[in-house]
Each structure stands twice: as structure tokens, then as C-alpha cells.
Tab-separated table of C-alpha atoms in Angstrom:
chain	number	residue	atom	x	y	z
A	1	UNK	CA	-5.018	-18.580	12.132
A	2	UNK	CA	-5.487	-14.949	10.922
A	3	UNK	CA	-2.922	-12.862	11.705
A	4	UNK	CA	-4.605	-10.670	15.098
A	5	UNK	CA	-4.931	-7.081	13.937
A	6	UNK	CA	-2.929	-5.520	16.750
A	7	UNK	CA	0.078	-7.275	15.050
A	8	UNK	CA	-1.283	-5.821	11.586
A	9	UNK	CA	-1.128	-2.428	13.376
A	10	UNK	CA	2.671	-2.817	14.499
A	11	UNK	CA	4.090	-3.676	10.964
A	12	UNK	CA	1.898	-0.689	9.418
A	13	UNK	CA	3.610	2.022	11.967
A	14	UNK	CA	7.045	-0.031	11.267
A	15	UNK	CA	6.612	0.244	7.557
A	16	UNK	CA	5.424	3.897	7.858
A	17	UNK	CA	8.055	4.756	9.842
A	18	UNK	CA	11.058	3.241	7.338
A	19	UNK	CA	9.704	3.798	3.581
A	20	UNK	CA	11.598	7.424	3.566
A	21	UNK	CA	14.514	5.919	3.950
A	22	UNK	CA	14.519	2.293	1.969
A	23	UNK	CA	15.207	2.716	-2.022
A	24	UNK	CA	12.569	-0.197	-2.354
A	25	UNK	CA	10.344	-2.998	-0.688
A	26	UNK	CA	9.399	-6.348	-1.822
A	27	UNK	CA	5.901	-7.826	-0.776
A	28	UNK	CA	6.451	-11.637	-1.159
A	29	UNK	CA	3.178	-13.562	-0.123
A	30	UNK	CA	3.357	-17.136	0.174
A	31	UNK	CA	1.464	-18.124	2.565
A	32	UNK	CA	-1.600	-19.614	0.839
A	33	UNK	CA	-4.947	-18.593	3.332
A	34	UNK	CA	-6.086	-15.391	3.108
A	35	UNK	CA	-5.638	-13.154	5.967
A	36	UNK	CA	-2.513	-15.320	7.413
A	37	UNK	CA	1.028	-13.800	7.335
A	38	UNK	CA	2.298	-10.393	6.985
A	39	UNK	CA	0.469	-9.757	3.671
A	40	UNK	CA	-3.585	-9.354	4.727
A	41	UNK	CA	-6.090	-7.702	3.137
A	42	UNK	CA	-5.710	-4.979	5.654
A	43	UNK	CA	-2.224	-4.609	4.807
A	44	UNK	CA	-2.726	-4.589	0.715
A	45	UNK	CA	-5.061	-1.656	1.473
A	46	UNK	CA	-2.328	-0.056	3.791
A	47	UNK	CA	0.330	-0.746	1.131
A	48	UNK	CA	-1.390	-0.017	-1.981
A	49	UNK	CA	-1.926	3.804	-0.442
A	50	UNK	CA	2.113	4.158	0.056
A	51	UNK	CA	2.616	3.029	-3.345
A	52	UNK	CA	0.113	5.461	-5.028
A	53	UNK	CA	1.115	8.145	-2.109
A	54	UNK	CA	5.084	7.433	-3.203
A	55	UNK	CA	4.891	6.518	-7.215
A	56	UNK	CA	9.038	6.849	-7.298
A	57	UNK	CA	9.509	4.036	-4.544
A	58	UNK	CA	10.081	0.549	-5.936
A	59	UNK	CA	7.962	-2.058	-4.557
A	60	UNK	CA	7.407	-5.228	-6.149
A	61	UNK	CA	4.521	-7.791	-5.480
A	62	UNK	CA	5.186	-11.291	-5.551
A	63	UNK	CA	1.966	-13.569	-4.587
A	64	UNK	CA	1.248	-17.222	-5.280
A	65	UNK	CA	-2.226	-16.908	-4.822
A	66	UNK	CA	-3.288	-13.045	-4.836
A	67	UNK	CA	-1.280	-11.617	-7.294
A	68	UNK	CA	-4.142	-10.092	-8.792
A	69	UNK	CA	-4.799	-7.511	-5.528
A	70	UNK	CA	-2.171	-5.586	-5.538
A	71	UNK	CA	-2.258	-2.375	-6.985
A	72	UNK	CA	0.376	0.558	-7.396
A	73	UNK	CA	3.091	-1.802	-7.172
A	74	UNK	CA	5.102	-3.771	-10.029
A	75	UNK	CA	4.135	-7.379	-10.703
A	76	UNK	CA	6.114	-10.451	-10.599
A	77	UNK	CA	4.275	-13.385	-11.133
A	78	UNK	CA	5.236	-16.568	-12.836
A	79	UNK	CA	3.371	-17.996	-15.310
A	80	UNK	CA	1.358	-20.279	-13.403
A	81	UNK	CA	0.317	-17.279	-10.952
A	82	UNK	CA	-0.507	-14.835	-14.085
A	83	UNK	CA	-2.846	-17.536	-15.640
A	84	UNK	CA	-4.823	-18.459	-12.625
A	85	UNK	CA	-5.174	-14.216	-11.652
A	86	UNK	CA	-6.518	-13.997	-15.666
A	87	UNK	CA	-7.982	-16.830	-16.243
A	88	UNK	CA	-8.666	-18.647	-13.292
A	89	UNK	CA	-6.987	-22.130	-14.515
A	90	UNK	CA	-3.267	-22.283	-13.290
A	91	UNK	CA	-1.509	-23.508	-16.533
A	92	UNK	CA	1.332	-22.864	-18.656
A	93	UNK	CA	0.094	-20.918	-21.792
A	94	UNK	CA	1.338	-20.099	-25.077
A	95	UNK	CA	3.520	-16.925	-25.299
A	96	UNK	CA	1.097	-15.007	-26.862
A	97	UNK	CA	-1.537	-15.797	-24.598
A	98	UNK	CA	1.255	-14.772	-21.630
A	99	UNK	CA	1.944	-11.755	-23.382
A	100	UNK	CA	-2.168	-11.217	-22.849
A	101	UNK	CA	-2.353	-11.773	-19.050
A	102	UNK	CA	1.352	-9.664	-18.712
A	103	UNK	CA	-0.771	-6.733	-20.010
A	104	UNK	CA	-4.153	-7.561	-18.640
A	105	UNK	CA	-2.046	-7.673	-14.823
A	106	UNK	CA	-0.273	-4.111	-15.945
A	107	UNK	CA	-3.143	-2.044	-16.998
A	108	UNK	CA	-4.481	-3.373	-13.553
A	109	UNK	CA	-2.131	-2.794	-11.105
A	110	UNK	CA	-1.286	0.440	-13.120
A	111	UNK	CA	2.674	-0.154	-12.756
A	112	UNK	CA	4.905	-2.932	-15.056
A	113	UNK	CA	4.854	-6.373	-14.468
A	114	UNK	CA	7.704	-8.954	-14.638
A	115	UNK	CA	5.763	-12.161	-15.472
A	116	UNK	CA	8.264	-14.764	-15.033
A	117	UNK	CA	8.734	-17.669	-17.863
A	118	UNK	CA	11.453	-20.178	-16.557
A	119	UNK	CA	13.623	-21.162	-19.161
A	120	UNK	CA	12.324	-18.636	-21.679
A	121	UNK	CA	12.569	-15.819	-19.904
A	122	UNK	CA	10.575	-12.942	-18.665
A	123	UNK	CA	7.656	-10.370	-20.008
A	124	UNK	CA	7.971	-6.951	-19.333
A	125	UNK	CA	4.721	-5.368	-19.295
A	126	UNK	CA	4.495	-1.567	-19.217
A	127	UNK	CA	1.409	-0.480	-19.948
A	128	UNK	CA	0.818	-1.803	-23.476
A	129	UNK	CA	4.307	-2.322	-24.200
A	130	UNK	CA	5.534	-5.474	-24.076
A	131	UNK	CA	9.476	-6.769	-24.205
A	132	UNK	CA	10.502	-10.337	-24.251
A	133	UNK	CA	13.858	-10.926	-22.599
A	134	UNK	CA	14.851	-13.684	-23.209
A	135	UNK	CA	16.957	-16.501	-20.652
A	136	UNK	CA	20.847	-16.881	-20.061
A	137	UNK	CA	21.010	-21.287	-21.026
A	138	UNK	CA	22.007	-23.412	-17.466
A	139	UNK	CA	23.428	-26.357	-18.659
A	140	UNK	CA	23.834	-29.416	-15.845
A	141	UNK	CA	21.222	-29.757	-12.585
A	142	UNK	CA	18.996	-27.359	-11.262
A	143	UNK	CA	17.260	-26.531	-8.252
A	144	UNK	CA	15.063	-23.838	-8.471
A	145	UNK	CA	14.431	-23.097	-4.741
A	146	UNK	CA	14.418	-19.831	-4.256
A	147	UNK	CA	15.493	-18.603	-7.627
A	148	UNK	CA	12.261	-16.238	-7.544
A	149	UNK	CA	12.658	-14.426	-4.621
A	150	UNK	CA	16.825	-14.025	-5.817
A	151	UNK	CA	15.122	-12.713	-8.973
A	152	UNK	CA	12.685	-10.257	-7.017
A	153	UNK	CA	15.548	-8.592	-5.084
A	154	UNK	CA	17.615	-8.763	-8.507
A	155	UNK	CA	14.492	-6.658	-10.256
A	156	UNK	CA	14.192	-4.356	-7.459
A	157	UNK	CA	17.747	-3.278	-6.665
A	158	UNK	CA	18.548	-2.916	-10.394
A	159	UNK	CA	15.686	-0.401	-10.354
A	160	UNK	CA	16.597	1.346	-7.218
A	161	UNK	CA	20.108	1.846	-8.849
A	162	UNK	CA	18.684	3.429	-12.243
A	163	UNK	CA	17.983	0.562	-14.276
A	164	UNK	CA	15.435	0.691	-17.666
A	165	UNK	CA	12.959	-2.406	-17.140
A	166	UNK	CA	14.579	-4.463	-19.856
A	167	UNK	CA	17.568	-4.173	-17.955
A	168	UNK	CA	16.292	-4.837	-14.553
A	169	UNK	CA	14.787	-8.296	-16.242
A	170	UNK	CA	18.008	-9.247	-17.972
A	171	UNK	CA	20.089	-8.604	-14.627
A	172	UNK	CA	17.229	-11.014	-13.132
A	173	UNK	CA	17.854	-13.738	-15.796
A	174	UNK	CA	21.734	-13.601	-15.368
A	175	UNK	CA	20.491	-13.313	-11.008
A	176	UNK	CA	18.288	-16.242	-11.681
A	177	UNK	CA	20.866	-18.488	-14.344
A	178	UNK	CA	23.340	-18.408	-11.351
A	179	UNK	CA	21.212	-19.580	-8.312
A	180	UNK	CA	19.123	-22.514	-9.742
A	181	UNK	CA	22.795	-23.976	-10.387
A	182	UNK	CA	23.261	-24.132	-6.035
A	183	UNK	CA	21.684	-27.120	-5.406
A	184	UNK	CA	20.102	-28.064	-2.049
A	185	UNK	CA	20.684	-24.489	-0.949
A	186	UNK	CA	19.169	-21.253	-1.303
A	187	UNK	CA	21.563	-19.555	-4.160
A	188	UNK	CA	22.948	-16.063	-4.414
A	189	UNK	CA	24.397	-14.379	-7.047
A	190	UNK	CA	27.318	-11.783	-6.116
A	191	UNK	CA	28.200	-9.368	-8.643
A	192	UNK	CA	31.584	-11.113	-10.349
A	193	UNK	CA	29.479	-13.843	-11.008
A	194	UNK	CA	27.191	-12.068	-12.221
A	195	UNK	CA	29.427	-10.135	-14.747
A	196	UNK	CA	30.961	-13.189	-15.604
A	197	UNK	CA	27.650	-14.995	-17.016
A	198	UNK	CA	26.764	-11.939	-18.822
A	199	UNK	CA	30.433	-11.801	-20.722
């Protein structure tokens, strides 16, 4: 059922009354009807005018099926998500035609985007400019189960702490090497391990 608009209300005043004092927020919509969860259309509206209001906060949008309405906030969709927002077929594409929707999705939302490519990597789209950074190799089983969202907060806090874009995506692909190797759990990365894959 649609999420009742009194409920809407609460989380706006919540939000409104914390973004001063978070270094970032991540929007992760996965529920698949429109207007269900925490991430309505009334709420894109609501956050899209903190983002523009508050251009040096981080927030990052992550949407399976509405990755295409958010605006003022950076990007992160997969490669599936960015082809159906561009094209409207959900398919994997060549990397050139990736590197197309990356900066189609950009010089929409008017921030970067972090489209993510599995084991080749991720786009970083900033404005026009696009950098291709490229996958740590996982050798052995995988369960990718929450590898995005580990990826997300990886993006976010690397920003929050200073971090270029290329570097925010590489500390992702170390973030995101290390958790589809935890199988039947959700994974985490802590920062030794982290180091570790990178050395």
C-alpha cells in the first residue's frame, strides 16, 4: 500500500532536523511500486530541494527502478538500472554504450554518477568526464548479496572523508572485492582488510 502521507511528513521533519549534522545520506530504493517505502515521489521532491539547498552534503541515490528521478544527488546505478533509466530495455551493454547512459544520468541529475559494472568495474561520470576504474579480481565463490549497498556506504564515506571520485570508486571496488567473498551473509569490509586487498 502507499506509504500514508502523515508518515511521509514524520521522516521529512526527521531528515530536516539531522542533515546539519550527518557528513552524508544514502537514498537506497528498493522497493519496486511507486509510492511504497520511504522513498515516494513526495519525498524525491523533499530530498532533491536539500540536495540543491546543501550542494557540499554527500547523498547518493541508489534505485532499482527510479534511478532516473533523482536529481541533485550522485548516482549509483548498476548497469542493468542505467540501461532501463536510458533506454528503457534493462540489459547489459557494451562499455561504450555504458559510458553513454553514465553521462546521459550525470548531465541529468547534475552531480557524478557511479554506474556500477560487476566484474569490470565502475564509471565515474562527472559531467562529461568519464573514468573507468577498473575491478580488484575475486578468485573462488561469490555471493553478491548486498555487495551494492557495502559499495554505496564505501562511495559515500570515502567522500565525506575527502576523497577525489576515482578514489571513492576504487575504495568501493576493494569495499565490494571483500564482501561478495562472505557467503550466505551480508559482508563487510573493515579497514585492514581493506588495506590488505589494495597492497
Amino acid at each position: 500500500r502507499p506509504t500514508p502521507v502523515r508518515l511521509q511528513e514524520d521522516m521529512m521533519a526527521y531528515i530536516r532536523s539531522r542533515l546539519g549534522s550527518w557528513d552524508g545520506l544514502i537514498l537506497v530504493d528498493q522497493v519496486s511500486e511507486a509510492n511504497c517505502g520511504v522513498l515516494t515521489s513526495r519525498m524525491r521532491k523533499f530530498l532533491t530541494a536539500e540536495a540543491r539547498r546543501r550542494p557540499e552534503k554527500t547523498c547518493l541515490a541508489d534505485s532499482r527502478e527510479r534511478i532516473h528521478l533523482f536529481k541533485h544527488a550522485i548516482l549509483k546505478p548498476n548497469q542493468f538500472e542505467a540501461s532501463q533509466a536510458v533506454t528503457g530495455k534493462r540489459r547489459r551493454a557494451s562499455l561504450r554504450a555504458e559510458t553513454e547512459h553514465a553521462r546521459r544520468l550525470a548531465s541529468a541529475a547534475r552531480r557524478p554518477v557511479f554506474l556500477t559494472l560487476a566484474e569490470r568495474g565502475m564509471l565515474v561520470a562527472d559531467g562529461q568526464h568519464i573514468d573507468h576504474v577498473k575491478a580488484f579480481p575475486v578468485a573462488g565463490p561469490i555471493d553478491p548479496v548486498g555487495a551494492g549497498d557495502s559499495t554505496s556506504a564505501a562511495i559515500v564515506a570515502s567522500l565525506g572523508a575527502g576523497a577525489t571520485l576515482v578514489e571513492a570508486a576504487t575504495i568501493a571496488n576493494l569495499v565490494g572485492s571483500i564482501t561478495v567473498q562472505q557467503l550466505a551473509t551480508t559482508g563487510t569490509a573493515r579497514p585492514l582488510q581493506i588495506l590488505q586487498r589494495y597492497k
